[in-house]
PDB file of C-alpha atoms in Angstrom:
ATOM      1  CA  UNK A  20      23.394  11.222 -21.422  1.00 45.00           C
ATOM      2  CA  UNK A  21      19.991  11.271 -20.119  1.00 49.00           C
ATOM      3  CA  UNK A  22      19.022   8.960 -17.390  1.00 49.00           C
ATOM      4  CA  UNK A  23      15.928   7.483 -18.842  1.00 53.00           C
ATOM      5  CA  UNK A  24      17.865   6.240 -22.146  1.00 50.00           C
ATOM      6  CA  UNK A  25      17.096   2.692 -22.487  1.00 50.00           C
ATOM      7  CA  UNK A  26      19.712   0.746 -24.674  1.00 54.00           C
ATOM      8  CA  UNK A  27      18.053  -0.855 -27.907  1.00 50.00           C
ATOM      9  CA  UNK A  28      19.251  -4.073 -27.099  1.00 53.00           C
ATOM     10  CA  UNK A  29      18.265  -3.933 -23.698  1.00 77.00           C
ATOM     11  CA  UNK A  30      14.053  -3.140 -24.294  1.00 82.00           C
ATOM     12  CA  UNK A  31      14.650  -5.801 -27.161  1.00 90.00           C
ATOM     13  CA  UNK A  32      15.352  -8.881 -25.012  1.00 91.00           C
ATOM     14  CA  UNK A  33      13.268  -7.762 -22.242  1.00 91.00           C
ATOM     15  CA  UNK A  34      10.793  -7.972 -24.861  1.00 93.00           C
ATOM     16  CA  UNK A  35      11.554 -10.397 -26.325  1.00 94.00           C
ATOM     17  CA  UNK A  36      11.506 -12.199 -22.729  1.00 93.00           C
ATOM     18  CA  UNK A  37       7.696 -11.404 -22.408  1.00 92.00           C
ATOM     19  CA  UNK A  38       5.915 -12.383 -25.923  1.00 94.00           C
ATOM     20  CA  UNK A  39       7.926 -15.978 -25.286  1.00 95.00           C
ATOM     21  CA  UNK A  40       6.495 -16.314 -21.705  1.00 92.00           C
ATOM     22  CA  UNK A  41       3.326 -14.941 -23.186  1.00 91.00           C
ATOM     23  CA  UNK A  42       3.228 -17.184 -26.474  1.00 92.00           C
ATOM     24  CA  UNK A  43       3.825 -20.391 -24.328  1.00 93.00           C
ATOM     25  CA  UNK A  44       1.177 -19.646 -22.077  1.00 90.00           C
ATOM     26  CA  UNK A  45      -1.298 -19.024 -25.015  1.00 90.00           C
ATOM     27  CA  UNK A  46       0.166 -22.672 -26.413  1.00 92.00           C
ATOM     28  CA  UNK A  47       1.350 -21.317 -29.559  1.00 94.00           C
ATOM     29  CA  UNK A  48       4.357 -22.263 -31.397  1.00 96.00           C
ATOM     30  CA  UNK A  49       6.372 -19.256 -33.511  1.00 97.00           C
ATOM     31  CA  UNK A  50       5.351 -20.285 -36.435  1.00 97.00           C
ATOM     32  CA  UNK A  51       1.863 -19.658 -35.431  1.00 96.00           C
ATOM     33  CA  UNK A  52       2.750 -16.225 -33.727  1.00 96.00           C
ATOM     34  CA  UNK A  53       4.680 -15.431 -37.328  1.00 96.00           C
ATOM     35  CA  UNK A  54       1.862 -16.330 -38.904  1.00 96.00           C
ATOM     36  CA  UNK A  55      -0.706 -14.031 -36.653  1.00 95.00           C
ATOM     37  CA  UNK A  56       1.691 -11.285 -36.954  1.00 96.00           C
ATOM     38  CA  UNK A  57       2.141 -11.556 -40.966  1.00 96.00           C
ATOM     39  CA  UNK A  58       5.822 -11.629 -40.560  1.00 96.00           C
ATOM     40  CA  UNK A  59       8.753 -14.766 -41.309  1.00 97.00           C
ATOM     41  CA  UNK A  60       9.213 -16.965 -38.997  1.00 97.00           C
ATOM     42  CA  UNK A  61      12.923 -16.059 -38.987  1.00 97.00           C
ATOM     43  CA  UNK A  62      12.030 -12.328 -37.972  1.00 97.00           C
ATOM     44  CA  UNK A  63       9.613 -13.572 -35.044  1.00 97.00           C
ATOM     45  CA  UNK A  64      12.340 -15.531 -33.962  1.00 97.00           C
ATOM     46  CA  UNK A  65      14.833 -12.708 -33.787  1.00 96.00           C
ATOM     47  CA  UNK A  66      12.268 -10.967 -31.734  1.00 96.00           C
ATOM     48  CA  UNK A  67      12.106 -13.276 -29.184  1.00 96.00           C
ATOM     49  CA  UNK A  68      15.420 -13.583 -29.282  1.00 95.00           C
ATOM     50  CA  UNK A  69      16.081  -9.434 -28.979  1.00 92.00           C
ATOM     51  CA  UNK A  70      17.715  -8.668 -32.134  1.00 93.00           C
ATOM     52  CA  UNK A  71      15.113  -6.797 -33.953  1.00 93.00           C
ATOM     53  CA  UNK A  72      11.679  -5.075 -32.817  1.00 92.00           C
ATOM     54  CA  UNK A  73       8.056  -4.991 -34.174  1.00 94.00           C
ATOM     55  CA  UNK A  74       6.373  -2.016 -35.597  1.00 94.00           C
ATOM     56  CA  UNK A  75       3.741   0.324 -33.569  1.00 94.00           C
ATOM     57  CA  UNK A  76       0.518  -1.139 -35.133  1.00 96.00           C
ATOM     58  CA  UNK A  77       1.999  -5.372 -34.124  1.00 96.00           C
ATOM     59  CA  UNK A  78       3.172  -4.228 -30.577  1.00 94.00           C
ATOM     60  CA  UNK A  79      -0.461  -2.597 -30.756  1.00 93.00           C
ATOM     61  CA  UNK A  80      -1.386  -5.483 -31.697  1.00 94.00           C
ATOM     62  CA  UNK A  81       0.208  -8.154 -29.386  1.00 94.00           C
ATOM     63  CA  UNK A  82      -1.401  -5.750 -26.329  1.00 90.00           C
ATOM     64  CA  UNK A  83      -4.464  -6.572 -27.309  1.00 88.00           C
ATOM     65  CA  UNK A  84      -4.305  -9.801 -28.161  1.00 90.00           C
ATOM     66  CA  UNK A  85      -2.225 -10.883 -24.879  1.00 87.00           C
ATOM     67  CA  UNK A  86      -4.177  -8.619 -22.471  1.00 84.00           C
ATOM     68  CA  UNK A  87      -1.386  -6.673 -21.714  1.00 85.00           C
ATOM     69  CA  UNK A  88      -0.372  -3.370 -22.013  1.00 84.00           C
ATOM     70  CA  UNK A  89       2.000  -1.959 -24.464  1.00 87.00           C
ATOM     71  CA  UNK A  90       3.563  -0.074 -21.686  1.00 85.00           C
ATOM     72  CA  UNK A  91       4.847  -4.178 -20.167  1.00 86.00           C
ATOM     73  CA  UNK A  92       5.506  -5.456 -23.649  1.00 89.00           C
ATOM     74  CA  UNK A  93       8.010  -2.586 -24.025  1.00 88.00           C
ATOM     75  CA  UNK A  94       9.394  -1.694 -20.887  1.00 85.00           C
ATOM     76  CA  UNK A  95       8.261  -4.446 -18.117  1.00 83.00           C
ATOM     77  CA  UNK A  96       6.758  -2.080 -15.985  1.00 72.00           C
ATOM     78  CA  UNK A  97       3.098  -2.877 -15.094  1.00 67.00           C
ATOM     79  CA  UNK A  98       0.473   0.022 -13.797  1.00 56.00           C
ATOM     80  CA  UNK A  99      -1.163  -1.152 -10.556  1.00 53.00           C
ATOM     81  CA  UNK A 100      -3.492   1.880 -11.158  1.00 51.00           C
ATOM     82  CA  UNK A 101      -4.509   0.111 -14.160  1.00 54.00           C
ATOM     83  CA  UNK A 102      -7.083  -3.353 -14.137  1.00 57.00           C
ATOM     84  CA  UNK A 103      -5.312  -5.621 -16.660  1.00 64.00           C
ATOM     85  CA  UNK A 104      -7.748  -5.874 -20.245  1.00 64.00           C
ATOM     86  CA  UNK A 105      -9.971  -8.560 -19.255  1.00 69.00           C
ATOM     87  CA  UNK A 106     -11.136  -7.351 -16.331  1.00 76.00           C
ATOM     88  CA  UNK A 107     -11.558  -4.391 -17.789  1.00 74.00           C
ATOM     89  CA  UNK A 108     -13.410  -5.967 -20.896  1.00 76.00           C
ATOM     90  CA  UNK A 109     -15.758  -7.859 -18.299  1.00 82.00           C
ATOM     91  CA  UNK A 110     -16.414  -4.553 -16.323  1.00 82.00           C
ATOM     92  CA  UNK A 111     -17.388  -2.422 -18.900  1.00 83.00           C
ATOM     93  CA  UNK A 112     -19.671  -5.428 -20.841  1.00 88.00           C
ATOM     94  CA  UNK A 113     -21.796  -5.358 -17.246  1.00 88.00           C
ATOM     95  CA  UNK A 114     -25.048  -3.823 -16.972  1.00 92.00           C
ATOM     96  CA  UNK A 115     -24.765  -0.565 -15.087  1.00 90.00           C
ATOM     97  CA  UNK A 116     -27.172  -1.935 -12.414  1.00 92.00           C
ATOM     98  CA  UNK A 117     -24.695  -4.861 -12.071  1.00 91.00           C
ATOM     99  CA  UNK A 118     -21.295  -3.055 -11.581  1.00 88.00           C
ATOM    100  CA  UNK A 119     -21.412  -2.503  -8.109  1.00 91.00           C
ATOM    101  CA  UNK A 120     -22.417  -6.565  -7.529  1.00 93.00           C
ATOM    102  CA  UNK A 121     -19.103  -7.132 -10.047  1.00 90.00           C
ATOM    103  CA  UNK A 122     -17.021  -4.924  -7.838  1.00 88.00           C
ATOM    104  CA  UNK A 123     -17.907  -6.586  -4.185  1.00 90.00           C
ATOM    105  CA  UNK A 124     -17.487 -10.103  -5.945  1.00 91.00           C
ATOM    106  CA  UNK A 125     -13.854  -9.382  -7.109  1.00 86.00           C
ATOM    107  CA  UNK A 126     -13.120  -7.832  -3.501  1.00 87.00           C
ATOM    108  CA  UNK A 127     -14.322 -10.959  -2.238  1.00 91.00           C
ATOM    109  CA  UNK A 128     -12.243 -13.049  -4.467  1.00 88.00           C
ATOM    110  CA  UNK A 129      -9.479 -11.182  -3.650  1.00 82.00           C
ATOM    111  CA  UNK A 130      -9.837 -11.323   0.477  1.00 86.00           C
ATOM    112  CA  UNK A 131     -10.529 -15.211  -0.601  1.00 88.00           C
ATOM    113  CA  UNK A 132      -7.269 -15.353  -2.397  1.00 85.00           C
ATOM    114  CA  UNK A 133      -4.665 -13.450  -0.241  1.00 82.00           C
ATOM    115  CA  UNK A 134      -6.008 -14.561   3.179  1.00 79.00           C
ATOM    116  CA  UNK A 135      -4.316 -17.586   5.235  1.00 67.00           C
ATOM    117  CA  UNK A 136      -5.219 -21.196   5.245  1.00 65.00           C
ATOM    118  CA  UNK A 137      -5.757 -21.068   8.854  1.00 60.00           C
ATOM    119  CA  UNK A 138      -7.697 -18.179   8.839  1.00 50.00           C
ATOM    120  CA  UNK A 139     -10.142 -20.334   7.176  1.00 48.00           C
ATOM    121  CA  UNK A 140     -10.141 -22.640  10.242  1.00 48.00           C
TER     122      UNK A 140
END
């Protein structure tokens, strides 16, 4: 059997997992999600819960709406290569002239964010 075969089950609950983490964060019951998704609330629940999937075009979906890409709603794995949605969003609605200004600002935040409380001292 290849190596790379993923049991159903298994990239079900994992996904499962991640739209519950993702729908509490967004506040939203699944009754709302069900509704958003134009599926039963019984069938939302079951994919929460791992036992069935979504089709292409609502995990296409759910990516875009989350931020996320389809690649972490499916498999868990996230692309450090790749600048999560909104950033991109925000980076590509800049001026031109303004990128570079965007770019030192989020290196700045970053140094701000991952540097010790007594280096600020």
């Amino acid at each position: 059997m290849d190596t790379y075969y993923v049991q159903k089950e298994d990239y079900k609950k994992g996904m499962g997992k991640r739209l519950r983490k993702y729908r509490l964060q967004s506040s939203l019951t699944q009754e709302k999600m069900a509704e958003i998704l134009d599926v039963s609330l019984k069938h939302y629940s079951e994919v929460e819960r791992g036992i069935t999937g979504l089709s292409v075009e609502k995990l296409i979906f759910l990516s875009n709406f989350f931020g996320i890409s389809v690649d972490y709603l499916l498999k868990g794995e996230k692309d450090k290569d790749i600048l999560p949605f909104v950033l991109i969003d925000v980076y590509e609605s800049c001026p031109e002239e303004n990128r570079t200004l965007l770019l030192d600002m989020l290196k700045s935040l970053n140094k701000l964010l991952h540097s010790s409380p007594d280096a600020a001292e």
